[in-house]
Each structure stands twice: as structure tokens, then as C-alpha cells.
Amino acid sequence: MSGSESTMSGNQSLCTRFTFVAFSSLAELQPVLFLVFLILYLFTVGGNLIIICLVGLTPSLHTPMYFFLVNLSFLEVCYITSVVPLMLVHLLAETKTISVGGCAAQMYVFTILGLTECCLLAAMAYDRFVAICYPLHYTLRMGPRVCLKLAAASWTTGVVVESAQITWIFTLPFCGTGKIQHFFCDVMPVVKLVCVDISHIKIMFFAVSVLFIMSPSFLILCSYMRILATIFRIPSAAGRRKAFSTCSSHLLVVSLFFGTALFTYLQPKVAHTPETDKATALMYTVVTPALNPVIYTLRNKEVKEAFQRVTQRNPLRQTA
């Protein structure tokens, strides 16, 4: 069936399938978009898997900072995989539909990973704060158990909060045409199809966004204010450059992630248009995950050196 399926309930037509119409006006460009997004997807997955393998194969990278980076890389692989493969299928398929259950599954995964990344970036900022502001206490404050607890807290927060929110949304009825002005099941485009009053959902969604986007960003801001104050007190220019280089990659990733998240979820209602929503969604679902491996390899001396050591190993020499 080419359109959205529906069943009758009273005087309303309840949706059982949704139709994505984000790229319906770009029919001639869809093969080109497919190729571009496929390359970005393969690059993102490959780059993050390389980082995970490098950290695993390099004992010198077995530190709290790279433990969190492995978590972030794994999360980015899952994050982009929850959206892009289905989008690629729809770019080539004539029928661009998804069942309500499939939409719920995609939204569960996407929102859980998004919130987990917010918390994980805050944990990484705390790691950099301790490393620069309290270097003599770093191994004590950031021991293996502490790192595991911070990572577990990040994942648990994402799972618990978003599971409750998305479950509530999908207990409500959907009606109308079932057309989603988006390329994946993001929260607000789907909520617009709910038959009942959604003012309470918008309030809840805004509260969750403020609490779990603003709170981590506030913690990150406070951490970097202390980090910068400490760096400026270092007497030598070389020491300041070295200290700042250890956190510059994370600061750039934070700016990209929270910049697009704040713009998307906390902008005024009048500023929302389908075009701007799709553009910012492409930024945080496709572009930002693709940039993260580049940032953490090109701007990180230790990762570049580890990559060179791994690639320069000669298996024949080792077996001789």
C-alpha cells in the first residue's frame, strides 16, 4: 500500500502506518542524496570502529578519557544506524512507509541514545576538569570504578527517562493522513499526528529537554570555566597549549552536539518550519556523528600516534 493505512474508530480514522514525505519534493535528487548519505554513513561507522579498535589495541590509551571515547564511538555507531539505513531505503523506494510499531522502535533507540550522549559528554567534561584542575588526584578521582559508574549512570538515565516518555506517547491514538514531515520518527513530527490534546505532551517534552539538555550543558559550562581559569594560571605558553589540547576535541564535539540540540528543541514555536527542522535534524543525525571521528583523530596527537603504530606494524617481521 503506497499510503498510510488506517482503521475507523468512531468518527476518526486511526493510523496504523506512517508515511515519510521529507524528500517528496526532491524526487530527481534522491539518487544523489542516497549516495551522499551512504558515504557519510559508511565513513561514520568505519571511523568510530577504528577508534574503538585503536583504543583496544593500544595499552597507552587505556585511560578514563579514552574509556569514555569508546563509549561515545559505540553510541555514535548505534545512533546513526537507528536513522540512516531506513532513510537510505526510503530514498530509493517508491513506498516510504513505516508501521506504528516500527516508528516506536526507531524513536526508542534514537531518543535513548541522544539523551545518553548528553550525559556522556557531561561525564567526559568532568574527566577533563579533574585531569586539568586536580592532576595529582586524577587517578584517585577517576579510577575504573568511578568511570564505570559514570558511564552506567549515563546509559541508565537515557534508557529510563526516554523509555517512559516514548511509551506514554505511543499509548495515544494517531489519526489523520499519517504523513510525517520528516525523514525519520522524531518526537515532535510524530506527536503532531496524535488525535487528542497534546499540550501536556509538549509541556512534558519541554521539561525533559530543559532538565536533560540544559543540565548537562550547564555542568559542561561550569567545568570548562574552571578548566580555562586553571589553564590561564599556567605560567608557560607551552604548558597552556598542552593543557588546552587535551580538551579541545571534546569542547568542539560538545559545541556541535549541544548547539544543534538547543536550536532544535528549545527554539520558539514560531521559528519551527519543516525545512529548518529537517536541516537541523540532518546536522545532528548525519553530519555531527561523521565529524566526531575526524575531530578525535586529526586533533588528537595520541590517537594519531596510535594509528601510525598500528598501521606500521609488519606482521612478517613479527613472525620471522
PDB file of C-alpha atoms in Angstrom:
ATOM      1  CA  MET A   1       0.000   0.000   0.000  1.00  0.00           C
ATOM      2  CA  SER A   2       1.512   3.315  -1.059  1.00  0.00           C
ATOM      3  CA  GLY A   3      -0.091   5.487   1.567  1.00  0.00           C
ATOM      4  CA  SER A   4      -0.740   5.353   5.276  1.00  0.00           C
ATOM      5  CA  GLU A   5      -3.011   2.572   6.442  1.00  0.00           C
ATOM      6  CA  SER A   6      -5.853   3.472   8.800  1.00  0.00           C
ATOM      7  CA  THR A   7      -8.745   1.937  10.687  1.00  0.00           C
ATOM      8  CA  MET A   8     -12.004   3.558  11.682  1.00  0.00           C
ATOM      9  CA  SER A   9     -12.723   4.288  15.347  1.00  0.00           C
ATOM     10  CA  GLY A  10     -15.962   6.233  15.826  1.00  0.00           C
ATOM     11  CA  ASN A  11     -15.732   9.291  13.593  1.00  0.00           C
ATOM     12  CA  GLN A  12     -11.923   9.251  13.421  1.00  0.00           C
ATOM     13  CA  SER A  13      -9.538   7.385  11.149  1.00  0.00           C
ATOM     14  CA  LEU A  14      -6.745   5.866  13.257  1.00  0.00           C
ATOM     15  CA  CYS A  15      -3.339   5.424  11.636  1.00  0.00           C
ATOM     16  CA  THR A  16      -1.615   2.042  11.622  1.00  0.00           C
ATOM     17  CA  ARG A  17       1.209   3.176   9.323  1.00  0.00           C
ATOM     18  CA  PHE A  18       3.031   6.456   8.759  1.00  0.00           C
ATOM     19  CA  THR A  19       4.380   7.921   5.521  1.00  0.00           C
ATOM     20  CA  PHE A  20       7.574   9.993   5.346  1.00  0.00           C
ATOM     21  CA  VAL A  21       7.309  12.958   2.974  1.00  0.00           C
ATOM     22  CA  ALA A  22      10.530  14.819   3.808  1.00  0.00           C
ATOM     23  CA  PHE A  23      12.132  14.284   0.386  1.00  0.00           C
ATOM     24  CA  SER A  24       8.963  14.037  -1.721  1.00  0.00           C
ATOM     25  CA  SER A  25       9.733  17.351  -3.434  1.00  0.00           C
ATOM     26  CA  LEU A  26      13.270  16.222  -4.319  1.00  0.00           C
ATOM     27  CA  ALA A  27      12.453  13.184  -6.436  1.00  0.00           C
ATOM     28  CA  GLU A  28      15.164  13.885  -9.029  1.00  0.00           C
ATOM     29  CA  LEU A  29      17.835  14.396  -6.348  1.00  0.00           C
ATOM     30  CA  GLN A  30      17.043  11.296  -4.309  1.00  0.00           C
ATOM     31  CA  PRO A  31      19.659   9.049  -6.017  1.00  0.00           C
ATOM     32  CA  VAL A  32      22.298  11.724  -5.371  1.00  0.00           C
ATOM     33  CA  LEU A  33      21.175  12.106  -1.754  1.00  0.00           C
ATOM     34  CA  PHE A  34      21.311   8.324  -1.378  1.00  0.00           C
ATOM     35  CA  LEU A  35      24.949   8.263  -2.493  1.00  0.00           C
ATOM     36  CA  VAL A  36      25.943  11.201  -0.273  1.00  0.00           C
ATOM     37  CA  PHE A  37      24.275   9.801   2.850  1.00  0.00           C
ATOM     38  CA  LEU A  38      25.606   6.295   2.162  1.00  0.00           C
ATOM     39  CA  ILE A  39      29.179   7.615   2.005  1.00  0.00           C
ATOM     40  CA  LEU A  40      28.690   9.624   5.198  1.00  0.00           C
ATOM     41  CA  TYR A  41      27.169   6.600   6.946  1.00  0.00           C
ATOM     42  CA  LEU A  42      29.999   4.239   5.965  1.00  0.00           C
ATOM     43  CA  PHE A  43      32.584   6.879   6.887  1.00  0.00           C
ATOM     44  CA  THR A  44      30.977   7.430  10.311  1.00  0.00           C
ATOM     45  CA  VAL A  45      30.665   3.745  11.163  1.00  0.00           C
ATOM     46  CA  GLY A  46      34.155   2.962   9.888  1.00  0.00           C
ATOM     47  CA  GLY A  47      35.761   5.915  11.665  1.00  0.00           C
ATOM     48  CA  ASN A  48      34.167   5.127  15.016  1.00  0.00           C
ATOM     49  CA  LEU A  49      35.017   1.421  14.745  1.00  0.00           C
ATOM     50  CA  ILE A  50      38.636   2.377  14.022  1.00  0.00           C
ATOM     51  CA  ILE A  51      38.711   4.492  17.200  1.00  0.00           C
ATOM     52  CA  ILE A  52      37.280   1.593  19.244  1.00  0.00           C
ATOM     53  CA  CYS A  53      39.850  -0.820  17.812  1.00  0.00           C
ATOM     54  CA  LEU A  54      42.734   1.625  18.301  1.00  0.00           C
ATOM     55  CA  VAL A  55      41.902   2.130  21.964  1.00  0.00           C
ATOM     56  CA  GLY A  56      41.544  -1.617  22.479  1.00  0.00           C
ATOM     57  CA  LEU A  57      44.878  -2.394  20.791  1.00  0.00           C
ATOM     58  CA  THR A  58      46.905   0.412  22.422  1.00  0.00           C
ATOM     59  CA  PRO A  59      47.668  -0.013  26.147  1.00  0.00           C
ATOM     60  CA  SER A  60      48.739   3.632  26.458  1.00  0.00           C
ATOM     61  CA  LEU A  61      45.169   4.649  25.588  1.00  0.00           C
ATOM     62  CA  HIS A  62      43.621   2.592  28.376  1.00  0.00           C
ATOM     63  CA  THR A  63      42.780   5.727  30.387  1.00  0.00           C
ATOM     64  CA  PRO A  64      39.484   7.246  31.601  1.00  0.00           C
ATOM     65  CA  MET A  65      39.413   9.755  28.731  1.00  0.00           C
ATOM     66  CA  TYR A  66      39.570   7.020  26.093  1.00  0.00           C
ATOM     67  CA  PHE A  67      37.212   4.766  28.026  1.00  0.00           C
ATOM     68  CA  PHE A  68      34.565   7.461  27.596  1.00  0.00           C
ATOM     69  CA  LEU A  69      35.614   7.979  23.980  1.00  0.00           C
ATOM     70  CA  VAL A  70      34.984   4.284  23.258  1.00  0.00           C
ATOM     71  CA  ASN A  71      31.524   4.639  24.819  1.00  0.00           C
ATOM     72  CA  LEU A  72      30.897   7.709  22.671  1.00  0.00           C
ATOM     73  CA  SER A  73      32.105   5.985  19.487  1.00  0.00           C
ATOM     74  CA  PHE A  74      29.932   2.931  20.134  1.00  0.00           C
ATOM     75  CA  LEU A  75      26.982   5.210  20.827  1.00  0.00           C
ATOM     76  CA  GLU A  76      27.563   7.160  17.585  1.00  0.00           C
ATOM     77  CA  VAL A  77      27.555   3.938  15.546  1.00  0.00           C
ATOM     78  CA  CYS A  78      24.204   2.936  17.063  1.00  0.00           C
ATOM     79  CA  TYR A  79      22.868   6.496  16.833  1.00  0.00           C
ATOM     80  CA  ILE A  80      23.425   6.946  13.102  1.00  0.00           C
ATOM     81  CA  THR A  81      22.365   3.345  12.399  1.00  0.00           C
ATOM     82  CA  SER A  82      18.996   3.984  14.037  1.00  0.00           C
ATOM     83  CA  VAL A  83      18.174   6.598  11.377  1.00  0.00           C
ATOM     84  CA  VAL A  84      20.269   6.462   8.194  1.00  0.00           C
ATOM     85  CA  PRO A  85      19.772   2.869   6.867  1.00  0.00           C
ATOM     86  CA  LEU A  86      15.977   3.260   6.794  1.00  0.00           C
ATOM     87  CA  MET A  87      16.353   6.708   5.252  1.00  0.00           C
ATOM     88  CA  LEU A  88      18.560   5.206   2.515  1.00  0.00           C
ATOM     89  CA  VAL A  89      15.911   2.571   1.768  1.00  0.00           C
ATOM     90  CA  HIS A  90      13.222   5.241   1.519  1.00  0.00           C
ATOM     91  CA  LEU A  91      15.347   7.364  -0.833  1.00  0.00           C
ATOM     92  CA  LEU A  92      15.249   4.528  -3.370  1.00  0.00           C
ATOM     93  CA  ALA A  93      11.839   3.023  -2.586  1.00  0.00           C
ATOM     94  CA  GLU A  94       8.582   4.304  -4.012  1.00  0.00           C
ATOM     95  CA  THR A  95       6.730   3.439  -0.808  1.00  0.00           C
ATOM     96  CA  LYS A  96       8.127   5.380   2.158  1.00  0.00           C
ATOM     97  CA  THR A  97       6.018   3.995   4.982  1.00  0.00           C
ATOM     98  CA  ILE A  98       6.656   2.581   8.443  1.00  0.00           C
ATOM     99  CA  SER A  99       4.361   0.816  10.897  1.00  0.00           C
ATOM    100  CA  VAL A 100       3.444   2.449  14.186  1.00  0.00           C
ATOM    101  CA  GLY A 101       5.423  -0.267  15.984  1.00  0.00           C
ATOM    102  CA  GLY A 102       8.455   0.292  13.761  1.00  0.00           C
ATOM    103  CA  CYS A 103       8.200   4.029  14.330  1.00  0.00           C
ATOM    104  CA  ALA A 104       8.074   3.466  18.091  1.00  0.00           C
ATOM    105  CA  ALA A 105      11.148   1.215  17.953  1.00  0.00           C
ATOM    106  CA  GLN A 106      13.115   3.812  15.988  1.00  0.00           C
ATOM    107  CA  MET A 107      12.086   6.581  18.382  1.00  0.00           C
ATOM    108  CA  TYR A 108      13.013   4.491  21.424  1.00  0.00           C
ATOM    109  CA  VAL A 109      16.519   3.840  20.120  1.00  0.00           C
ATOM    110  CA  PHE A 110      17.119   7.348  18.787  1.00  0.00           C
ATOM    111  CA  THR A 111      15.941   9.234  21.888  1.00  0.00           C
ATOM    112  CA  ILE A 112      17.664   6.873  24.347  1.00  0.00           C
ATOM    113  CA  LEU A 113      20.970   7.292  22.525  1.00  0.00           C
ATOM    114  CA  GLY A 114      20.512  11.056  22.228  1.00  0.00           C
ATOM    115  CA  LEU A 115      19.920  11.549  25.949  1.00  0.00           C
ATOM    116  CA  THR A 116      22.721   9.131  26.815  1.00  0.00           C
ATOM    117  CA  GLU A 117      25.104  11.193  24.678  1.00  0.00           C
ATOM    118  CA  CYS A 118      24.134  14.349  26.585  1.00  0.00           C
ATOM    119  CA  CYS A 119      25.039  12.670  29.873  1.00  0.00           C
ATOM    120  CA  LEU A 120      28.161  11.019  28.470  1.00  0.00           C
ATOM    121  CA  LEU A 121      29.525  14.337  27.190  1.00  0.00           C
ATOM    122  CA  ALA A 122      28.982  15.794  30.666  1.00  0.00           C
ATOM    123  CA  ALA A 123      30.918  12.869  32.180  1.00  0.00           C
ATOM    124  CA  MET A 124      33.749  13.481  29.703  1.00  0.00           C
ATOM    125  CA  ALA A 125      33.814  17.162  30.689  1.00  0.00           C
ATOM    126  CA  TYR A 126      34.130  16.145  34.347  1.00  0.00           C
ATOM    127  CA  ASP A 127      37.026  13.872  33.397  1.00  0.00           C
ATOM    128  CA  ARG A 128      38.837  16.783  31.696  1.00  0.00           C
ATOM    129  CA  PHE A 129      38.040  19.030  34.682  1.00  0.00           C
ATOM    130  CA  VAL A 130      39.678  16.633  37.133  1.00  0.00           C
ATOM    131  CA  ALA A 131      42.650  15.979  34.822  1.00  0.00           C
ATOM    132  CA  ILE A 132      43.498  19.675  34.420  1.00  0.00           C
ATOM    133  CA  CYS A 133      42.358  21.204  37.705  1.00  0.00           C
ATOM    134  CA  TYR A 134      43.367  18.343  40.031  1.00  0.00           C
ATOM    135  CA  PRO A 135      46.114  16.415  38.196  1.00  0.00           C
ATOM    136  CA  LEU A 136      47.639  14.981  41.379  1.00  0.00           C
ATOM    137  CA  HIS A 137      44.291  13.454  42.386  1.00  0.00           C
ATOM    138  CA  TYR A 138      43.308  12.301  38.885  1.00  0.00           C
ATOM    139  CA  THR A 139      43.997   8.586  39.315  1.00  0.00           C
ATOM    140  CA  LEU A 140      42.125   8.589  42.629  1.00  0.00           C
ATOM    141  CA  ARG A 141      39.104  10.562  41.492  1.00  0.00           C
ATOM    142  CA  MET A 142      38.829   8.883  38.081  1.00  0.00           C
ATOM    143  CA  GLY A 143      39.542   5.268  38.928  1.00  0.00           C
ATOM    144  CA  PRO A 144      37.996   2.385  36.964  1.00  0.00           C
ATOM    145  CA  ARG A 145      35.005   2.078  39.302  1.00  0.00           C
ATOM    146  CA  VAL A 146      34.218   5.783  39.036  1.00  0.00           C
ATOM    147  CA  CYS A 147      34.406   5.637  35.240  1.00  0.00           C
ATOM    148  CA  LEU A 148      32.118   2.620  35.121  1.00  0.00           C
ATOM    149  CA  LYS A 149      29.614   4.324  37.425  1.00  0.00           C
ATOM    150  CA  LEU A 150      29.581   7.499  35.315  1.00  0.00           C
ATOM    151  CA  ALA A 151      29.108   5.540  32.094  1.00  0.00           C
ATOM    152  CA  ALA A 152      26.424   3.319  33.665  1.00  0.00           C
ATOM    153  CA  ALA A 153      24.613   6.380  35.031  1.00  0.00           C
ATOM    154  CA  SER A 154      24.632   7.973  31.553  1.00  0.00           C
ATOM    155  CA  TRP A 155      23.169   4.885  29.860  1.00  0.00           C
ATOM    156  CA  THR A 156      20.665   4.259  32.664  1.00  0.00           C
ATOM    157  CA  THR A 157      19.394   7.847  32.553  1.00  0.00           C
ATOM    158  CA  GLY A 158      18.864   7.624  28.803  1.00  0.00           C
ATOM    159  CA  VAL A 159      17.026   4.308  28.993  1.00  0.00           C
ATOM    160  CA  VAL A 160      14.784   5.129  31.959  1.00  0.00           C
ATOM    161  CA  VAL A 161      13.782   8.677  31.015  1.00  0.00           C
ATOM    162  CA  GLU A 162      13.208   8.151  27.308  1.00  0.00           C
ATOM    163  CA  SER A 163      11.529   4.753  27.701  1.00  0.00           C
ATOM    164  CA  ALA A 164       8.936   6.365  29.975  1.00  0.00           C
ATOM    165  CA  GLN A 165       8.428   9.341  27.650  1.00  0.00           C
ATOM    166  CA  ILE A 166       8.141   7.368  24.396  1.00  0.00           C
ATOM    167  CA  THR A 167       5.907   4.699  25.968  1.00  0.00           C
ATOM    168  CA  TRP A 168       3.494   7.425  27.048  1.00  0.00           C
ATOM    169  CA  ILE A 169       3.433   8.925  23.542  1.00  0.00           C
ATOM    170  CA  PHE A 170       2.628   5.601  21.867  1.00  0.00           C
ATOM    171  CA  THR A 171      -0.249   4.834  24.226  1.00  0.00           C
ATOM    172  CA  LEU A 172      -2.091   7.697  22.500  1.00  0.00           C
ATOM    173  CA  PRO A 173      -4.108   7.301  19.261  1.00  0.00           C
ATOM    174  CA  PHE A 174      -2.797   8.613  15.931  1.00  0.00           C
ATOM    175  CA  CYS A 175      -5.151   9.797  13.234  1.00  0.00           C
ATOM    176  CA  GLY A 176      -5.355  11.874  10.073  1.00  0.00           C
ATOM    177  CA  THR A 177      -3.303  11.320   6.923  1.00  0.00           C
ATOM    178  CA  GLY A 178      -0.397   9.733   8.779  1.00  0.00           C
ATOM    179  CA  LYS A 179       2.094  11.839   6.811  1.00  0.00           C
ATOM    180  CA  ILE A 180       5.252  12.770   8.730  1.00  0.00           C
ATOM    181  CA  GLN A 181       7.036  15.906   7.527  1.00  0.00           C
ATOM    182  CA  HIS A 182      10.379  14.348   8.299  1.00  0.00           C
ATOM    183  CA  PHE A 183      12.753  11.585   7.211  1.00  0.00           C
ATOM    184  CA  PHE A 184      12.591   9.586  10.471  1.00  0.00           C
ATOM    185  CA  CYS A 185      10.360   9.226  13.531  1.00  0.00           C
ATOM    186  CA  ASP A 186      11.435  12.240  15.533  1.00  0.00           C
ATOM    187  CA  VAL A 187       9.301  13.123  18.541  1.00  0.00           C
ATOM    188  CA  MET A 188       7.546  16.354  17.593  1.00  0.00           C
ATOM    189  CA  PRO A 189       6.623  15.449  13.968  1.00  0.00           C
ATOM    190  CA  VAL A 190       5.017  12.219  15.246  1.00  0.00           C
ATOM    191  CA  VAL A 191       3.287  13.900  18.193  1.00  0.00           C
ATOM    192  CA  LYS A 192       1.542  16.249  15.737  1.00  0.00           C
ATOM    193  CA  LEU A 193      -0.411  13.206  14.479  1.00  0.00           C
ATOM    194  CA  VAL A 194      -1.901  12.419  17.903  1.00  0.00           C
ATOM    195  CA  CYS A 195      -5.720  12.744  17.905  1.00  0.00           C
ATOM    196  CA  VAL A 196      -6.100  14.100  21.436  1.00  0.00           C
ATOM    197  CA  ASP A 197      -4.931  17.327  23.074  1.00  0.00           C
ATOM    198  CA  ILE A 198      -1.115  17.333  23.103  1.00  0.00           C
ATOM    199  CA  SER A 199      -0.475  20.415  25.249  1.00  0.00           C
ATOM    200  CA  HIS A 200       0.514  18.221  28.216  1.00  0.00           C
ATOM    201  CA  ILE A 201       2.909  16.250  25.986  1.00  0.00           C
ATOM    202  CA  LYS A 202       4.572  19.450  24.814  1.00  0.00           C
ATOM    203  CA  ILE A 203       4.982  20.614  28.409  1.00  0.00           C
ATOM    204  CA  MET A 204       6.495  17.269  29.397  1.00  0.00           C
ATOM    205  CA  PHE A 205       8.778  17.252  26.366  1.00  0.00           C
ATOM    206  CA  PHE A 206       9.955  20.807  27.056  1.00  0.00           C
ATOM    207  CA  ALA A 207      10.574  19.951  30.731  1.00  0.00           C
ATOM    208  CA  VAL A 208      12.614  16.866  29.796  1.00  0.00           C
ATOM    209  CA  SER A 209      14.564  18.890  27.236  1.00  0.00           C
ATOM    210  CA  VAL A 210      15.358  21.634  29.747  1.00  0.00           C
ATOM    211  CA  LEU A 211      16.287  19.203  32.510  1.00  0.00           C
ATOM    212  CA  PHE A 212      18.347  16.727  30.499  1.00  0.00           C
ATOM    213  CA  ILE A 213      19.816  19.051  27.845  1.00  0.00           C
ATOM    214  CA  MET A 214      20.302  22.229  29.846  1.00  0.00           C
ATOM    215  CA  SER A 215      21.551  20.472  32.992  1.00  0.00           C
ATOM    216  CA  PRO A 216      24.406  18.582  31.265  1.00  0.00           C
ATOM    217  CA  SER A 217      25.270  21.689  29.219  1.00  0.00           C
ATOM    218  CA  PHE A 218      25.358  23.741  32.445  1.00  0.00           C
ATOM    219  CA  LEU A 219      27.675  21.184  34.072  1.00  0.00           C
ATOM    220  CA  ILE A 220      29.908  21.249  30.991  1.00  0.00           C
ATOM    221  CA  LEU A 221      29.953  25.050  31.016  1.00  0.00           C
ATOM    222  CA  CYS A 222      30.936  25.151  34.691  1.00  0.00           C
ATOM    223  CA  SER A 223      33.652  22.540  34.109  1.00  0.00           C
ATOM    224  CA  TYR A 224      35.183  24.486  31.241  1.00  0.00           C
ATOM    225  CA  MET A 225      35.051  27.774  33.131  1.00  0.00           C
ATOM    226  CA  ARG A 226      37.180  26.151  35.833  1.00  0.00           C
ATOM    227  CA  ILE A 227      39.398  24.498  33.197  1.00  0.00           C
ATOM    228  CA  LEU A 228      40.052  27.793  31.406  1.00  0.00           C
ATOM    229  CA  ALA A 229      40.749  29.578  34.688  1.00  0.00           C
ATOM    230  CA  THR A 230      43.306  26.884  35.554  1.00  0.00           C
ATOM    231  CA  ILE A 231      44.902  26.975  32.092  1.00  0.00           C
ATOM    232  CA  PHE A 232      45.330  30.762  32.213  1.00  0.00           C
ATOM    233  CA  ARG A 233      47.206  30.395  35.511  1.00  0.00           C
ATOM    234  CA  ILE A 234      49.819  28.106  33.915  1.00  0.00           C
ATOM    235  CA  PRO A 235      52.973  30.264  33.572  1.00  0.00           C
ATOM    236  CA  SER A 236      54.401  28.864  30.324  1.00  0.00           C
ATOM    237  CA  ALA A 237      52.766  29.187  26.901  1.00  0.00           C
ATOM    238  CA  ALA A 238      53.782  25.605  26.065  1.00  0.00           C
ATOM    239  CA  GLY A 239      52.070  24.346  29.214  1.00  0.00           C
ATOM    240  CA  ARG A 240      48.889  26.229  28.378  1.00  0.00           C
ATOM    241  CA  ARG A 241      48.848  24.808  24.838  1.00  0.00           C
ATOM    242  CA  LYS A 242      49.407  21.276  26.112  1.00  0.00           C
ATOM    243  CA  ALA A 243      46.643  21.563  28.706  1.00  0.00           C
ATOM    244  CA  PHE A 244      44.152  23.045  26.245  1.00  0.00           C
ATOM    245  CA  SER A 245      44.966  20.429  23.583  1.00  0.00           C
ATOM    246  CA  THR A 246      43.765  17.667  25.916  1.00  0.00           C
ATOM    247  CA  CYS A 247      40.229  19.097  25.963  1.00  0.00           C
ATOM    248  CA  SER A 248      39.896  20.948  22.643  1.00  0.00           C
ATOM    249  CA  SER A 249      38.489  17.910  20.795  1.00  0.00           C
ATOM    250  CA  HIS A 250      35.834  17.331  23.429  1.00  0.00           C
ATOM    251  CA  LEU A 251      34.944  21.025  23.512  1.00  0.00           C
ATOM    252  CA  LEU A 252      34.412  21.054  19.742  1.00  0.00           C
ATOM    253  CA  VAL A 253      32.213  17.925  19.846  1.00  0.00           C
ATOM    254  CA  VAL A 254      30.174  19.421  22.709  1.00  0.00           C
ATOM    255  CA  SER A 255      29.665  22.651  20.762  1.00  0.00           C
ATOM    256  CA  LEU A 256      28.388  20.763  17.707  1.00  0.00           C
ATOM    257  CA  PHE A 257      26.082  18.428  19.635  1.00  0.00           C
ATOM    258  CA  PHE A 258      24.550  20.840  22.132  1.00  0.00           C
ATOM    259  CA  GLY A 259      24.414  23.678  19.607  1.00  0.00           C
ATOM    260  CA  THR A 260      22.139  21.707  17.269  1.00  0.00           C
ATOM    261  CA  ALA A 261      20.185  20.151  20.173  1.00  0.00           C
ATOM    262  CA  LEU A 262      19.448  23.510  21.800  1.00  0.00           C
ATOM    263  CA  PHE A 263      18.496  25.028  18.453  1.00  0.00           C
ATOM    264  CA  THR A 264      16.166  22.126  17.649  1.00  0.00           C
ATOM    265  CA  TYR A 265      14.351  21.519  20.917  1.00  0.00           C
ATOM    266  CA  LEU A 266      14.402  24.876  22.715  1.00  0.00           C
ATOM    267  CA  GLN A 267      13.758  27.358  19.910  1.00  0.00           C
ATOM    268  CA  PRO A 268      10.418  29.276  19.932  1.00  0.00           C
ATOM    269  CA  LYS A 269       7.442  27.612  18.265  1.00  0.00           C
ATOM    270  CA  VAL A 270       7.186  30.374  15.639  1.00  0.00           C
ATOM    271  CA  ALA A 271      10.720  29.575  14.494  1.00  0.00           C
ATOM    272  CA  HIS A 272       9.850  25.954  13.679  1.00  0.00           C
ATOM    273  CA  THR A 273       9.333  25.138  10.000  1.00  0.00           C
ATOM    274  CA  PRO A 274       9.541  21.720   8.296  1.00  0.00           C
ATOM    275  CA  GLU A 275      12.576  22.915   6.329  1.00  0.00           C
ATOM    276  CA  THR A 276      14.569  24.138   9.336  1.00  0.00           C
ATOM    277  CA  ASP A 277      13.598  21.046  11.346  1.00  0.00           C
ATOM    278  CA  LYS A 278      14.856  18.740   8.576  1.00  0.00           C
ATOM    279  CA  ALA A 279      18.066  20.732   8.133  1.00  0.00           C
ATOM    280  CA  THR A 280      18.947  20.694  11.828  1.00  0.00           C
ATOM    281  CA  ALA A 281      17.954  17.014  12.081  1.00  0.00           C
ATOM    282  CA  LEU A 282      20.405  16.190   9.279  1.00  0.00           C
ATOM    283  CA  MET A 283      23.079  18.034  11.267  1.00  0.00           C
ATOM    284  CA  TYR A 284      22.656  16.027  14.475  1.00  0.00           C
ATOM    285  CA  THR A 285      21.809  12.660  12.891  1.00  0.00           C
ATOM    286  CA  VAL A 286      24.277  12.557   9.988  1.00  0.00           C
ATOM    287  CA  VAL A 287      26.813  15.386   9.919  1.00  0.00           C
ATOM    288  CA  THR A 288      27.814  15.614  13.593  1.00  0.00           C
ATOM    289  CA  PRO A 289      28.401  11.836  14.026  1.00  0.00           C
ATOM    290  CA  ALA A 290      30.531  11.926  10.841  1.00  0.00           C
ATOM    291  CA  LEU A 291      32.646  14.794  12.192  1.00  0.00           C
ATOM    292  CA  ASN A 292      33.359  13.210  15.575  1.00  0.00           C
ATOM    293  CA  PRO A 293      35.897  10.614  14.321  1.00  0.00           C
ATOM    294  CA  VAL A 294      37.643  13.340  12.328  1.00  0.00           C
ATOM    295  CA  ILE A 295      37.842  15.628  15.351  1.00  0.00           C
ATOM    296  CA  TYR A 296      39.170  12.924  17.666  1.00  0.00           C
ATOM    297  CA  THR A 297      41.799  11.712  15.192  1.00  0.00           C
ATOM    298  CA  LEU A 298      43.051  14.834  13.419  1.00  0.00           C
ATOM    299  CA  ARG A 299      43.087  16.954  16.600  1.00  0.00           C
ATOM    300  CA  ASN A 300      44.356  14.253  18.960  1.00  0.00           C
ATOM    301  CA  LYS A 301      48.087  13.572  18.953  1.00  0.00           C
ATOM    302  CA  GLU A 302      47.839  10.347  20.994  1.00  0.00           C
ATOM    303  CA  VAL A 303      45.225   8.824  18.668  1.00  0.00           C
ATOM    304  CA  LYS A 304      47.239   9.788  15.577  1.00  0.00           C
ATOM    305  CA  GLU A 305      50.382   8.241  17.046  1.00  0.00           C
ATOM    306  CA  ALA A 306      48.492   5.067  17.999  1.00  0.00           C
ATOM    307  CA  PHE A 307      47.084   4.831  14.465  1.00  0.00           C
ATOM    308  CA  GLN A 308      50.568   5.201  12.979  1.00  0.00           C
ATOM    309  CA  ARG A 309      51.987   2.492  15.266  1.00  0.00           C
ATOM    310  CA  VAL A 310      49.190   0.060  14.404  1.00  0.00           C
ATOM    311  CA  THR A 311      49.393   0.681  10.645  1.00  0.00           C
ATOM    312  CA  GLN A 312      53.208   0.482  10.592  1.00  0.00           C
ATOM    313  CA  ARG A 313      53.383  -2.910  12.268  1.00  0.00           C
ATOM    314  CA  ASN A 314      54.912  -5.515   9.964  1.00  0.00           C
ATOM    315  CA  PRO A 315      53.317  -8.944  10.516  1.00  0.00           C
ATOM    316  CA  LEU A 316      56.084 -10.647   8.512  1.00  0.00           C
ATOM    317  CA  ARG A 317      58.744  -9.130  10.744  1.00  0.00           C
ATOM    318  CA  GLN A 318      56.905 -10.256  13.850  1.00  0.00           C
ATOM    319  CA  THR A 319      56.666 -13.864  12.629  1.00  0.00           C
ATOM    320  CA  ALA A 320      60.257 -14.026  11.359  1.00  0.00           C
TER     321      ALA A 320
END
